[in-house]
Amino acid sequence: MSESIEPSTSTTTTTTTTSSTTTPTPPAAKNTGFSRNEATVGITCFLGTTAPYKGLLKQRYSDFIVNEVDLDDNVVSLTSLTYEDPTTPKQDATATVETETTTTTESESESSKPINTEEEIIKFNKLKELVGEEQMEEFKAFFNGPSKTEITSTYKFKENKSKEERTNLHKLIKDFDLVTETKDNRVVVSAGCNTRKRELARNVWGGDKPKFVQFVLHKENKELLDAIGILSNVMHVNQRSFSFAGTKDKRGVTSQRVTVYRQSPENIVAANQRLFSSIRVGGDFKYVDKHLMLGDLNGNRFTVVIRDVSGDDELIAESVAQLNHTGFINYYGLQRFGTGSVSTNQVGLEVIKGNWENAVMLILGPREGENEDFIKARTKYKENGDADALLQALPKYMVSERKLLMVLKRDKKGFYNAINSLPRTLRMLYPHSYQSYIWNKMASERITKFGFKEVVVGDLVAVSKNNNNKQQQQEKQKDEKNEEEGSGDVVEMPVEDDGGDDKDDYQVTHVTEDDIKNKRYTIDQVVLPMPGSNIVYPSNEIGQRYKEVMLEDGVDEAKINHNKTKVFHLKGSYRKIISRPINLEYKIYRYDSAKIPLALSDLDRLNGKEEPQDLPDGKYKALRLSFSLPSSSYATMVYRELLKQPTNVLQQQQQFNHEKDNNNNNEEDNNTKNLKRKLSEFANNDGDTTKKEQNNEKEETTITEERDTKRSSSIPL
C-alpha cells in the first residue's frame, strides 16, 4: 500500500544539537571512466542517522519519471493527444458562418484597415529612432498600403552616407519580412514574396490571438534537444521557434511545457502521426503572450523506482520518515562539477584569478578516463600548442574545446579571447562552479559546527519582505535597545527559493541574540552565500571560514569581484542550506523481473494501463518514491540522504545501467544522428549549451546571472 508522509513542521527549539554523520568511504569499483569523489567538491555530511542500504537507480529508464511543476505549483501532465477548439460552436455552424460573412460585408471598410501587431509597433518605434518620424510614417504607409503586395512596389529611404547606419536600417527592415538593397547610398525596400508570406501568416493567425501556443512534450529516453529537433522537422518549423523552462534528463520519462511561435494546436497534435513512439505532444493547450524562458518553473515532481533494495521494510520506512522530517543538505550535486577528471570548479578558480592560460590548458589538456586517442591529441597540444591538430582530433560535440581552439588557431596566446569566445552561459559556468564548490564546503562546515536543528547567532536568514515589515512594526513597541539588537544587517538579494514566493520578495539579515531569544527564525530560513560582490557573509565563524578557504585558493574579495574583467563579474546570491522533499509518498513492491514496470507515466495512463501490482512472494524488493523538489535542489541529494550512499557510488551503478540501455535500445540511433547536439562535458545538466548558443542573441539580454545559477540546478539524476 502506498503511504503518504505528513510534512513535518520545523521549530526553533533549543534542544541539544544533533551531529551530522560523514560520508562513508566508497567501495572500489571497476574503471568505467572517471568517478569524482564527493569530498573533493565539499560534500561530506548526512543529516539522518539510519543505517546505509543499497538499491539500483534507473535500472530501467522508465524507473525515473519527471513532471515539471509550473510557476503556479501545478504538476504538468500530458492529458490528451488530441485537441478540440473550445471556441468553436458545435451546433448551427452554418448560421454562424453566414452571420460572420454578413457582418464582414457590412463593415468592410473597417476591416480593411490594417491592424499592426504589437511586435510591428515596436519595430516602427525603433525605425523612428533611426530615420526620424517623417520617414517612419512614410514607410508605415507603404508597409500598410495595398501596393505593398506588388512585386514592383518599392520605398526609398533618404540618402545616408553612413555605412553603419545603413546596415542597421537593413537589419531592421528585414525584420518586417521585406527585401532591401542599397542604391546610391539609399536603402531601397521592395515587397517581394516575403511580404506575401507575412501577409498570409498575419491574416491566418488573427490579430488578437496570442502569438505563442503552450503544449506538453512527453519524451522517453531522449535528450530534450533531440526531441525538439525531431518535432521541428516533422512540423516543418524552425527549431528556434520552440522554447522551454528547463531541460530534463535523457534517461527517464519526462513531461514538460513547451511554447512554439504561431503554430495551431491542431498542427501540433498532427505531428504525433509521424513522431517516434518515444515522443508525444499534446494538451493541456494554452495560447500565451510570451514564450517560456529558462527558469520559468518552480521545480519538478519525481516518481522514482529504486530496485533490488537491500534494507528491510522497517529500515526503509524509518529512512523515509527521517528524510521527510529533517530534509537533506541542499548541496550542489556532482553534475555541477562536470564529468571529467578536471572539474569545472578548478577551471573556475583560474578564471576568477585571471589565469587565462591555466584555465584554457585545464580545458584542453589530457584527462583521466577519456578515450585514448583524445588523450594523445590533448597531450600533443600541451607539448606543441598545435591548435589545428587538436581541433581535427576532437569531435564536434566537444563544444568548449572546439570554440577555444578556433580562437587559438588565429592567436596562440589569445587565452583570454578564447575563454571570452564561449557563449555567456557556458563561460560563466566555470566561475559559478567555483562558487558552488565554496558553498558546499561551507554548508558542510556549518552543519558540522552547529548542527542542523538550531539557528545560531551570526547565521544569515532569508526573510520575506512582507513578514519583515510586520516584524518591524512590532519592534517599534519595544525599547530602543531591543530595536537595535533585532535589526541586523539587511541586504536585498536573490535567494534560490524553495519554489514558493517570488525570490524578489526576500531579503537577507543576520541573526541576533534577540532573534534567538524570541525564536524568530527556523533552520529552514538559514542561507549561505555564493561569493560575489553584492552579498554579505555570516557574522559568525562560518563567515571567517569563507575568507580563509578562498585565500587558501589564492582568491580574495578583489578577485572574486573581478573589477578589471567585468565579463566575469560575480554578484553572488544565497542558497538555503536545508531542502525538503514536498508531498513525499512511498510504496514498497516485491517483484520477480526487472522488466516489470513499477510506475506509470502520463502516456501509460492515457493508454489505460493498470497500476503495477505487488507480488507478495516476489524475489526482489523495490522502493517507489514520489516527491517534488524546488528547481534549486538536486534529486541526487535526496537519494544520497535516503540510502546513506555517496552519489559517486550511485553514479557508477547508473553508468552500468546506462550502458545496458544503450546496447538494448537502438530504435532511432541512425535517424537522430544528424540531430545530436551534445553539451560539452563541462556543461551542467539543467542548461543546454547548444540551445543557448543558438538563442544567444535572443536570451542573453533577458537571462540574469542569478537565473543562470538557478537553472543549472534543476537536476534529475
XYZ file of C-alpha atoms in Angstrom:
717
model
C 0.000 0.000 0.000
C 1.184 3.452 -0.829
C 1.950 5.671 2.126
C 1.857 9.451 2.319
C 4.154 11.184 4.755
C 2.743 14.132 6.635
C 5.064 17.089 6.177
C 6.983 17.952 9.301
C 6.801 21.366 10.914
C 10.124 22.979 11.689
C 10.552 24.629 15.059
C 13.219 26.667 16.738
C 13.562 24.544 19.835
C 16.745 24.785 21.844
C 17.390 21.072 22.204
C 20.894 19.686 22.048
C 22.424 19.968 18.598
C 22.384 16.717 16.640
C 25.648 15.946 14.934
C 25.608 15.025 11.302
C 27.216 11.870 10.022
C 30.019 11.883 7.483
C 30.270 10.131 4.160
C 31.500 6.510 4.298
C 34.457 5.583 2.127
C 33.070 4.312 -1.191
C 34.000 0.768 -2.202
C 36.404 0.179 -5.061
C 34.765 -0.074 -8.455
C 35.736 -1.122 -11.936
C 37.324 1.578 -14.034
C 34.420 2.676 -16.223
C 35.827 6.160 -16.706
C 36.482 8.881 -14.180
C 34.480 8.939 -10.943
C 34.687 12.056 -8.779
C 34.769 11.638 -5.015
C 32.164 13.744 -3.242
C 34.625 15.097 -0.689
C 36.631 16.834 -3.434
C 33.683 19.175 -4.017
C 32.768 19.693 -0.367
C 30.049 17.047 0.055
C 30.797 15.265 3.336
C 27.748 15.166 5.657
C 24.408 13.414 6.106
C 21.569 14.593 8.342
C 19.819 11.321 9.184
C 21.116 8.529 11.400
C 19.650 5.441 9.715
C 21.950 2.686 8.507
C 23.020 2.716 4.844
C 21.422 0.286 2.431
C 21.774 -0.419 -1.264
C 19.492 -0.073 -4.241
C 19.683 0.228 -8.030
C 18.753 3.593 -9.503
C 17.421 3.781 -13.048
C 17.811 0.091 -13.756
C 15.239 0.886 -16.442
C 14.827 4.380 -17.837
C 11.101 4.033 -17.098
C 12.021 3.857 -13.396
C 12.629 7.612 -13.484
C 9.591 9.795 -14.235
C 9.744 13.588 -14.086
C 6.832 16.010 -14.368
C 7.560 19.710 -14.434
C 5.986 21.950 -11.772
C 4.951 25.314 -13.211
C 5.112 28.736 -11.570
C 1.619 28.227 -10.098
C 2.731 24.941 -8.468
C 0.700 22.848 -10.913
C 2.211 19.498 -11.870
C 2.470 19.399 -15.671
C 0.952 16.266 -17.223
C 0.176 15.020 -20.702
C -3.629 14.987 -20.537
C -4.582 14.430 -24.173
C -3.155 13.597 -27.590
C -5.971 15.408 -29.403
C -7.337 18.946 -29.471
C -10.830 20.386 -29.633
C -11.097 24.148 -30.012
C -13.303 25.298 -27.097
C -14.276 28.459 -29.009
C -15.720 26.582 -31.996
C -19.518 26.163 -31.710
C -20.641 22.585 -32.208
C -24.139 23.498 -33.424
C -25.555 25.905 -36.018
C -22.164 26.220 -37.646
C -23.663 27.291 -40.996
C -25.715 30.064 -39.441
C -22.678 31.311 -37.597
C -20.625 31.466 -40.763
C -23.365 33.306 -42.626
C -23.712 35.824 -39.815
C -19.992 36.409 -39.734
C -19.914 36.867 -43.517
C -22.705 39.411 -43.412
C -21.056 41.303 -40.606
C -17.817 41.403 -42.511
C -19.534 42.782 -45.614
C -21.322 45.489 -43.674
C -18.137 46.622 -42.006
C -15.858 46.055 -44.955
C -14.343 49.489 -44.759
C -13.437 48.977 -41.094
C -11.974 45.507 -41.506
C -9.899 46.589 -44.488
C -7.941 48.968 -42.305
C -4.599 47.412 -41.419
C -4.075 46.447 -37.789
C -0.425 46.429 -36.816
C 0.665 43.844 -34.295
C 2.373 44.777 -31.058
C 5.609 43.407 -32.497
C 5.298 45.630 -35.597
C 4.586 48.708 -33.472
C 7.793 48.087 -31.523
C 9.707 47.877 -34.822
C 8.151 51.133 -36.047
C 9.340 52.854 -32.865
C 12.867 51.551 -33.448
C 12.697 52.789 -37.033
C 11.666 56.235 -35.791
C 14.848 56.379 -33.705
C 16.912 55.545 -36.795
C 15.361 57.744 -39.502
C 13.039 60.177 -37.757
C 9.267 60.395 -37.528
C 8.634 61.656 -41.077
C 10.365 58.766 -42.860
C 8.934 56.294 -40.371
C 5.376 57.443 -41.170
C 6.077 57.262 -44.919
C 7.413 53.742 -44.586
C 4.488 52.763 -42.364
C 2.063 53.954 -45.050
C 3.957 51.881 -47.627
C 4.004 48.862 -45.321
C 0.275 49.030 -44.613
C -0.771 50.170 -48.095
C -2.418 47.960 -50.730
C 0.507 48.398 -53.153
C 2.923 46.539 -50.900
C 1.799 43.196 -52.300
C 3.018 44.167 -55.755
C 6.456 42.817 -56.587
C 7.387 46.081 -58.328
C 6.386 48.292 -55.409
C 9.327 49.991 -53.645
C 10.055 52.569 -50.974
C 13.308 54.547 -50.891
C 14.743 55.996 -47.705
C 16.686 59.239 -47.902
C 20.374 59.176 -48.817
C 22.620 58.186 -45.915
C 26.407 58.098 -46.331
C 26.982 56.299 -43.023
C 27.535 52.615 -43.784
C 26.895 51.652 -40.157
C 23.517 53.412 -40.120
C 22.535 51.830 -43.444
C 23.491 48.409 -42.084
C 21.308 48.921 -39.014
C 18.459 50.042 -41.263
C 18.825 46.962 -43.483
C 18.625 44.686 -40.435
C 15.546 46.386 -39.046
C 13.615 46.446 -42.336
C 14.349 42.767 -42.944
C 12.614 42.092 -39.615
C 9.441 43.303 -41.381
C 9.895 40.420 -43.854
C 10.758 42.829 -46.666
C 13.606 42.838 -49.176
C 16.249 45.595 -49.071
C 19.167 46.760 -51.200
C 21.436 49.814 -51.369
C 21.356 52.181 -54.375
C 23.268 55.463 -54.389
C 23.646 55.372 -50.584
C 19.891 54.917 -50.202
C 18.210 51.880 -48.661
C 15.552 50.678 -51.097
C 12.743 48.462 -49.830
C 10.764 46.132 -52.053
C 7.881 43.882 -51.118
C 8.702 40.690 -52.975
C 7.493 37.269 -51.899
C 8.439 37.850 -48.257
C 5.556 40.280 -47.858
C 3.082 37.797 -49.260
C 4.236 35.230 -46.728
C 3.952 37.747 -43.920
C 0.518 38.917 -45.015
C -0.757 35.372 -45.295
C 0.604 34.442 -41.883
C -0.877 37.520 -40.228
C -4.295 37.025 -41.795
C -4.430 33.320 -40.941
C -3.257 33.762 -37.339
C -5.566 36.631 -36.432
C -4.730 39.983 -34.877
C -5.976 39.404 -31.314
C -4.788 35.850 -30.777
C -1.679 35.448 -28.545
C 1.241 34.506 -30.758
C 2.521 31.529 -28.760
C 0.933 28.163 -28.070
C 1.912 26.224 -24.963
C 1.690 22.442 -25.008
C 3.113 19.407 -23.201
C 6.074 17.466 -24.552
C 6.341 13.873 -23.319
C 9.591 12.056 -24.095
C 11.195 8.739 -23.184
C 14.941 8.080 -23.020
C 15.727 11.041 -25.243
C 17.580 14.332 -24.946
C 15.313 17.364 -24.965
C 17.093 18.962 -27.929
C 16.860 15.755 -29.916
C 13.125 15.585 -29.232
C 12.579 19.217 -30.226
C 14.789 18.768 -33.284
C 12.690 15.841 -34.463
C 9.465 17.704 -33.701
C 10.619 20.770 -35.636
C 11.451 18.595 -38.655
C 8.091 16.854 -38.560
C 6.193 20.140 -38.210
C 8.458 21.983 -40.700
C 9.088 24.685 -38.098
C 12.391 26.352 -37.249
C 13.828 24.849 -34.077
C 14.289 28.351 -32.667
C 10.513 28.751 -32.584
C 10.384 26.400 -29.587
C 11.114 27.467 -26.019
C 11.089 25.663 -22.673
C 11.567 26.368 -18.968
C 14.265 23.777 -18.286
C 15.919 20.696 -19.706
C 15.049 17.256 -18.387
C 17.266 14.233 -18.066
C 17.602 11.963 -21.089
C 17.430 8.689 -19.190
C 13.886 8.870 -17.948
C 10.292 9.597 -18.898
C 9.569 13.308 -18.697
C 6.662 15.708 -19.243
C 7.193 19.443 -19.562
C 5.727 22.599 -21.059
C 6.983 23.889 -24.393
C 5.918 27.015 -26.271
C 6.015 27.417 -30.037
C 5.556 30.534 -32.147
C 2.329 30.740 -34.164
C 1.535 27.066 -34.584
C -2.009 25.842 -34.052
C -2.788 23.064 -31.560
C -4.213 21.077 -34.489
C -0.853 21.242 -36.250
C 0.957 20.223 -33.072
C -1.120 17.098 -32.360
C -0.951 16.116 -36.037
C 2.787 15.633 -35.527
C 2.059 12.566 -33.372
C 1.272 10.659 -36.567
C 4.899 10.970 -37.714
C 6.837 11.072 -34.434
C 8.731 8.201 -32.863
C 6.781 6.433 -30.126
C 9.277 7.860 -27.628
C 7.993 11.401 -28.296
C 4.421 12.606 -27.868
C 2.906 16.090 -27.825
C -0.480 17.203 -26.591
C -2.545 19.052 -24.014
C -3.083 20.933 -21.834
C -3.009 23.553 -24.666
C -2.926 27.288 -23.991
C -2.494 30.411 -26.098
C 0.028 32.630 -24.304
C 1.502 36.076 -24.914
C 5.086 35.185 -24.017
C 7.337 32.257 -24.769
C 8.765 30.197 -21.920
C 12.195 31.162 -20.660
C 14.761 29.053 -18.871
C 13.878 29.183 -15.184
C 10.106 29.641 -15.642
C 9.286 26.757 -13.329
C 9.003 26.061 -9.615
C 10.586 22.632 -9.781
C 9.811 19.052 -10.725
C 7.688 16.174 -9.469
C 9.681 12.930 -9.380
C 8.407 9.357 -9.393
C 11.421 7.116 -8.889
C 11.760 3.352 -8.557
C 14.788 2.074 -6.629
C 15.139 -1.647 -7.366
C 16.846 -4.548 -5.613
C 16.728 -2.725 -2.287
C 18.740 -4.423 0.466
C 17.119 -2.779 3.508
C 14.267 -4.387 5.437
C 10.858 -2.727 5.460
C 11.386 -1.129 8.873
C 14.688 0.450 7.840
C 13.146 1.761 4.630
C 10.174 3.242 6.497
C 12.437 4.859 9.084
C 14.775 6.336 6.466
C 11.848 7.796 4.511
C 10.357 9.260 7.699
C 13.699 10.824 8.655
C 14.143 12.248 5.181
C 10.710 13.829 5.348
C 11.275 15.203 8.863
C 14.840 16.514 8.619
C 15.172 17.095 4.883
C 18.607 16.955 3.289
C 21.615 19.214 2.897
C 20.993 21.317 -0.181
C 24.365 20.502 -1.746
C 25.201 21.176 -5.358
C 25.453 17.690 -6.850
C 28.376 16.175 -8.708
C 26.710 17.101 -12.008
C 27.519 20.732 -11.226
C 31.241 19.995 -11.455
C 31.433 18.118 -14.744
C 32.108 14.511 -15.617
C 35.806 14.714 -16.462
C 38.822 14.396 -14.202
C 39.321 18.160 -14.448
C 36.381 19.640 -12.578
C 34.669 22.823 -13.678
C 35.409 24.457 -10.325
C 39.146 24.013 -10.985
C 38.735 25.902 -14.243
C 36.526 28.445 -12.491
C 39.214 29.131 -9.899
C 41.723 30.020 -12.626
C 39.134 32.212 -14.367
C 38.417 34.111 -11.154
C 42.149 34.600 -10.570
C 42.573 35.824 -14.146
C 44.964 33.000 -15.063
C 43.583 32.620 -18.571
C 46.302 30.318 -19.891
C 45.892 27.950 -16.946
C 42.123 27.911 -17.445
C 42.452 27.108 -21.147
C 45.035 24.380 -20.554
C 42.814 22.732 -17.938
C 40.029 22.538 -20.515
C 42.226 21.402 -23.410
C 44.768 19.270 -21.553
C 44.720 15.461 -21.182
C 42.335 13.953 -18.659
C 41.907 10.675 -16.866
C 39.376 8.132 -18.138
C 38.976 9.667 -21.604
C 39.303 7.971 -24.991
C 42.959 7.063 -25.610
C 43.062 8.892 -28.952
C 41.769 12.049 -27.286
C 44.394 11.766 -24.551
C 47.166 11.515 -27.153
C 45.853 14.500 -29.109
C 45.471 16.590 -25.952
C 48.965 15.646 -24.793
C 50.476 16.715 -28.131
C 48.703 20.053 -27.901
C 50.067 20.584 -24.406
C 53.569 19.935 -25.782
C 53.500 21.869 -29.072
C 50.431 24.143 -28.952
C 49.169 22.971 -32.367
C 45.542 24.054 -32.085
C 44.616 22.930 -35.599
C 45.756 19.347 -34.974
C 43.734 19.052 -31.764
C 40.732 20.649 -33.442
C 40.756 17.945 -36.110
C 41.039 15.205 -33.481
C 38.162 16.275 -31.231
C 34.527 15.503 -32.125
C 32.013 18.280 -32.750
C 30.089 17.677 -29.526
C 33.066 18.955 -27.503
C 31.694 22.473 -27.691
C 34.002 24.198 -25.218
C 37.219 22.754 -26.589
C 36.430 23.464 -30.224
C 35.442 27.076 -29.620
C 38.648 27.709 -27.694
C 40.753 26.116 -30.418
C 39.148 28.178 -33.178
C 40.437 31.316 -31.453
C 43.832 29.817 -30.607
C 44.357 28.877 -34.266
C 44.495 32.586 -35.037
C 46.386 33.641 -31.923
C 48.356 31.071 -29.917
C 48.499 33.389 -26.911
C 44.916 34.645 -27.102
C 43.835 32.774 -23.997
C 41.522 35.464 -22.623
C 39.859 35.953 -26.007
C 39.456 32.192 -26.279
C 37.625 31.947 -22.949
C 35.558 35.005 -23.795
C 34.521 33.460 -27.130
C 32.353 30.912 -25.320
C 28.617 31.670 -25.069
C 27.976 33.613 -21.885
C 26.074 30.861 -20.123
C 28.874 28.398 -20.842
C 31.792 30.625 -19.908
C 30.038 31.667 -16.679
C 29.541 28.012 -15.809
C 33.169 27.836 -14.661
C 33.191 30.628 -12.047
C 29.684 29.615 -10.956
C 31.034 26.123 -10.371
C 33.755 27.507 -8.098
C 31.087 29.428 -6.184
C 29.175 26.149 -5.796
C 32.281 24.360 -4.533
C 32.815 27.024 -1.857
C 29.134 26.859 -0.923
C 29.283 23.069 -0.483
C 32.352 23.303 1.753
C 30.766 25.996 3.896
C 27.493 24.079 4.184
C 29.418 21.061 5.463
C 31.276 23.229 7.975
C 28.049 24.925 9.106
C 26.338 21.565 9.696
C 29.407 20.051 11.384
C 29.954 23.063 13.648
C 26.390 23.970 14.621
C 24.208 21.008 13.609
C 21.003 21.219 11.607
C 18.303 21.928 14.193
C 19.100 25.350 15.592
C 19.574 28.822 14.225
C 22.660 30.421 15.781
C 23.829 33.987 16.222
C 25.519 35.274 13.084
C 23.615 32.989 10.711
C 22.103 34.537 7.616
C 18.360 34.052 7.172
C 16.100 34.779 4.216
C 13.099 36.807 5.318
C 10.010 37.673 3.324
C 9.864 41.433 2.910
C 6.200 41.403 3.906
C 6.889 39.433 7.073
C 9.835 41.644 7.872
C 7.664 44.760 7.592
C 5.214 43.288 10.105
C 8.104 42.417 12.377
C 9.444 45.956 12.172
C 6.054 47.330 13.214
C 6.098 45.052 16.255
C 9.641 46.087 17.098
C 8.547 49.713 17.332
C 6.710 48.812 20.521
C 9.932 47.630 22.181
C 12.595 49.709 23.835
C 15.457 51.196 21.850
C 17.975 48.587 22.967
C 15.919 45.673 21.735
C 15.255 47.508 18.480
C 18.987 47.791 17.877
C 19.620 44.156 18.815
C 16.921 42.852 16.494
C 17.659 44.960 13.457
C 20.643 43.108 11.953
C 22.197 43.944 8.603
C 19.603 43.710 5.871
C 20.625 43.002 2.288
C 18.150 42.616 -0.563
C 19.413 39.938 -2.935
C 18.045 36.976 -4.861
C 17.615 33.795 -2.849
C 17.479 30.396 -4.509
C 13.986 29.702 -3.342
C 12.014 26.647 -2.279
C 9.563 27.058 -5.119
C 7.197 29.230 -3.098
C 7.183 33.006 -3.099
C 8.799 35.256 -5.649
C 12.521 35.445 -4.957
C 12.446 39.224 -5.259
C 10.264 39.264 -2.130
C 13.144 38.101 0.059
C 15.868 39.916 1.908
C 18.737 38.533 3.951
C 19.571 39.516 7.519
C 21.973 38.416 10.270
C 20.549 36.557 13.267
C 20.981 38.338 16.608
C 20.750 37.282 20.262
C 17.311 38.871 20.389
C 16.203 36.773 17.395
C 17.329 33.599 19.181
C 15.608 34.629 22.414
C 12.319 35.259 20.616
C 12.624 32.170 18.367
C 12.124 34.411 15.383
C 13.623 32.152 12.701
C 13.850 28.456 11.813
C 16.608 26.380 10.246
C 14.586 26.357 7.007
C 15.307 30.077 6.629
C 19.078 29.803 7.055
C 21.021 30.567 3.884
C 24.662 30.665 2.891
C 26.038 32.997 0.235
C 27.551 32.253 -3.123
C 30.659 34.502 -3.071
C 30.263 37.729 -5.019
C 30.280 41.496 -4.866
C 26.697 42.037 -3.681
C 26.445 39.606 -0.774
C 27.275 39.601 2.928
C 28.823 36.715 4.835
C 27.643 35.168 8.116
C 28.922 37.145 11.100
C 29.980 34.011 12.990
C 32.857 31.565 12.446
C 31.468 30.427 9.107
C 31.857 33.898 7.644
C 35.521 33.902 8.610
C 35.962 30.421 7.146
C 34.722 31.676 3.761
C 37.601 34.123 3.605
C 40.168 31.611 4.879
C 39.204 28.870 2.411
C 39.204 31.252 -0.557
C 42.557 32.741 0.492
C 43.988 29.215 0.550
C 42.966 29.073 -3.127
C 44.565 32.449 -3.777
C 41.242 34.271 -4.034
C 40.483 37.467 -2.147
C 37.425 39.696 -2.371
C 39.023 41.896 -5.037
C 39.468 38.883 -7.328
C 36.008 37.464 -6.713
C 34.571 40.870 -7.627
C 36.650 40.988 -10.849
C 36.834 44.751 -11.126
C 39.155 44.604 -14.161
C 37.276 41.902 -16.052
C 33.598 42.737 -15.859
C 32.767 39.927 -18.263
C 33.250 37.512 -15.359
C 31.872 39.743 -12.624
C 30.094 37.718 -9.935
C 27.308 39.381 -7.988
C 26.624 36.354 -5.824
C 23.367 35.044 -4.398
C 22.110 32.979 -1.466
C 21.048 29.362 -1.125
C 19.134 27.613 1.648
C 21.218 25.032 3.486
C 18.309 22.639 4.105
C 15.822 21.484 1.484
C 12.876 19.147 1.915
C 11.033 16.850 -0.473
C 7.472 18.110 -0.931
C 4.442 15.784 -0.688
C 6.643 12.731 -0.178
C 4.962 9.370 -0.762
C 6.411 5.872 -0.941
C 5.443 2.285 -1.623
C 7.370 -0.974 -1.265
C 6.960 -3.576 -4.015
C 8.019 -7.193 -4.401
C 8.697 -8.279 -7.964
C 10.308 -11.123 -9.938
C 11.764 -9.431 -13.017
C 13.469 -6.133 -13.782
C 11.330 -5.982 -16.932
C 8.170 -5.472 -14.880
C 7.268 -1.743 -14.785
C 6.610 -0.407 -11.293
C 5.477 3.130 -12.158
C 3.087 4.582 -14.738
C 3.876 7.529 -16.971
C 1.346 10.045 -18.294
C 1.238 8.175 -21.593
C 0.692 4.858 -19.802
C -2.362 6.329 -18.100
C -3.698 7.765 -21.366
C -3.331 4.289 -22.865
C -5.319 2.780 -19.983
C -2.543 0.714 -18.418
C -3.237 -0.678 -14.949
C -1.311 0.257 -11.833
C 1.637 -2.072 -11.056
C 0.852 -4.900 -8.653
C 2.869 -6.036 -5.666
C 3.874 -9.722 -5.693
C 3.967 -10.819 -2.025
C 6.330 -13.696 -2.817
C 8.466 -11.798 -5.323
C 12.229 -12.406 -5.399
C 13.220 -8.760 -5.202
C 12.228 -5.651 -3.307
C 11.752 -2.175 -4.788
C 11.014 1.218 -3.284
C 8.898 3.670 -5.271
C 9.192 7.295 -4.192
C 7.126 10.271 -5.307
C 8.101 13.790 -4.288
C 8.514 17.323 -5.581
C 11.628 19.450 -5.390
C 12.227 23.146 -5.970
C 14.248 23.891 -9.070
C 17.226 24.871 -6.919
C 17.621 21.372 -5.403
C 19.258 18.217 -6.722
C 17.347 14.928 -6.766
C 20.635 13.064 -6.319
C 20.892 14.573 -2.845
C 17.523 13.017 -1.932
C 18.698 9.509 -2.855
C 22.025 10.137 -1.150
C 20.332 11.088 2.123
C 17.805 8.254 1.901
C 20.259 5.429 1.168
C 23.227 6.988 3.004
C 25.289 6.202 -0.088
C 27.748 8.624 -1.757
C 26.468 9.762 -5.145
C 29.687 8.778 -6.922
C 28.885 5.154 -5.977
C 25.297 5.596 -7.173
C 26.528 7.089 -10.443
C 28.791 4.100 -11.072
C 25.712 1.889 -10.761
C 23.849 4.198 -13.139
C 26.645 4.061 -15.697
C 26.341 0.278 -15.797
C 22.576 0.533 -16.301
C 23.007 3.253 -18.924
C 25.387 1.091 -20.961
C 22.886 -1.768 -20.841
C 20.173 0.566 -22.104
C 22.347 1.777 -24.960
C 23.079 -1.806 -26.019
C 19.400 -2.781 -25.955
C 17.775 0.351 -27.334
C 18.641 1.405 -30.891
C 15.176 2.476 -32.055
C 16.253 5.648 -33.757
C 20.035 5.890 -33.450
C 20.531 6.317 -37.205
C 17.506 8.584 -37.639
C 18.610 11.077 -35.000
C 22.335 11.043 -35.629
C 22.177 14.328 -37.508
C 20.201 15.924 -34.665
C 22.726 15.233 -31.897
C 23.844 18.416 -30.239
C 25.551 17.178 -27.129
C 26.790 19.501 -24.450
C 30.429 19.882 -23.648
C 31.450 17.541 -20.847
C 31.640 20.528 -18.574
C 28.074 21.710 -19.125
C 25.737 21.127 -16.180
C 22.595 19.121 -16.789
C 19.934 21.786 -16.481
C 21.163 24.104 -19.193
C 21.811 23.136 -22.762
C 24.836 24.851 -24.202
C 23.914 24.337 -27.838
C 20.407 25.673 -27.387
C 21.766 28.653 -25.512
C 24.280 29.295 -28.262
C 21.588 29.168 -30.926
C 19.380 31.554 -28.971
C 22.272 33.672 -27.741
C 21.067 36.970 -29.209
C 17.516 36.410 -28.029
C 18.252 35.249 -24.497
C 21.426 36.922 -23.289
C 19.716 40.213 -22.561
C 16.906 38.592 -20.608
C 18.564 35.860 -18.578
C 20.176 37.200 -15.432
C 23.226 35.830 -13.684
C 21.032 34.638 -10.852
C 18.785 32.740 -13.252
C 21.888 31.122 -14.769
C 22.658 29.853 -11.280
C 19.135 28.670 -10.721
C 18.630 26.816 -13.963
C 21.824 24.851 -13.539
C 20.401 23.118 -10.515
C 17.059 21.675 -11.547
C 18.603 18.254 -11.562
C 17.358 14.768 -12.075
C 19.990 12.040 -11.824
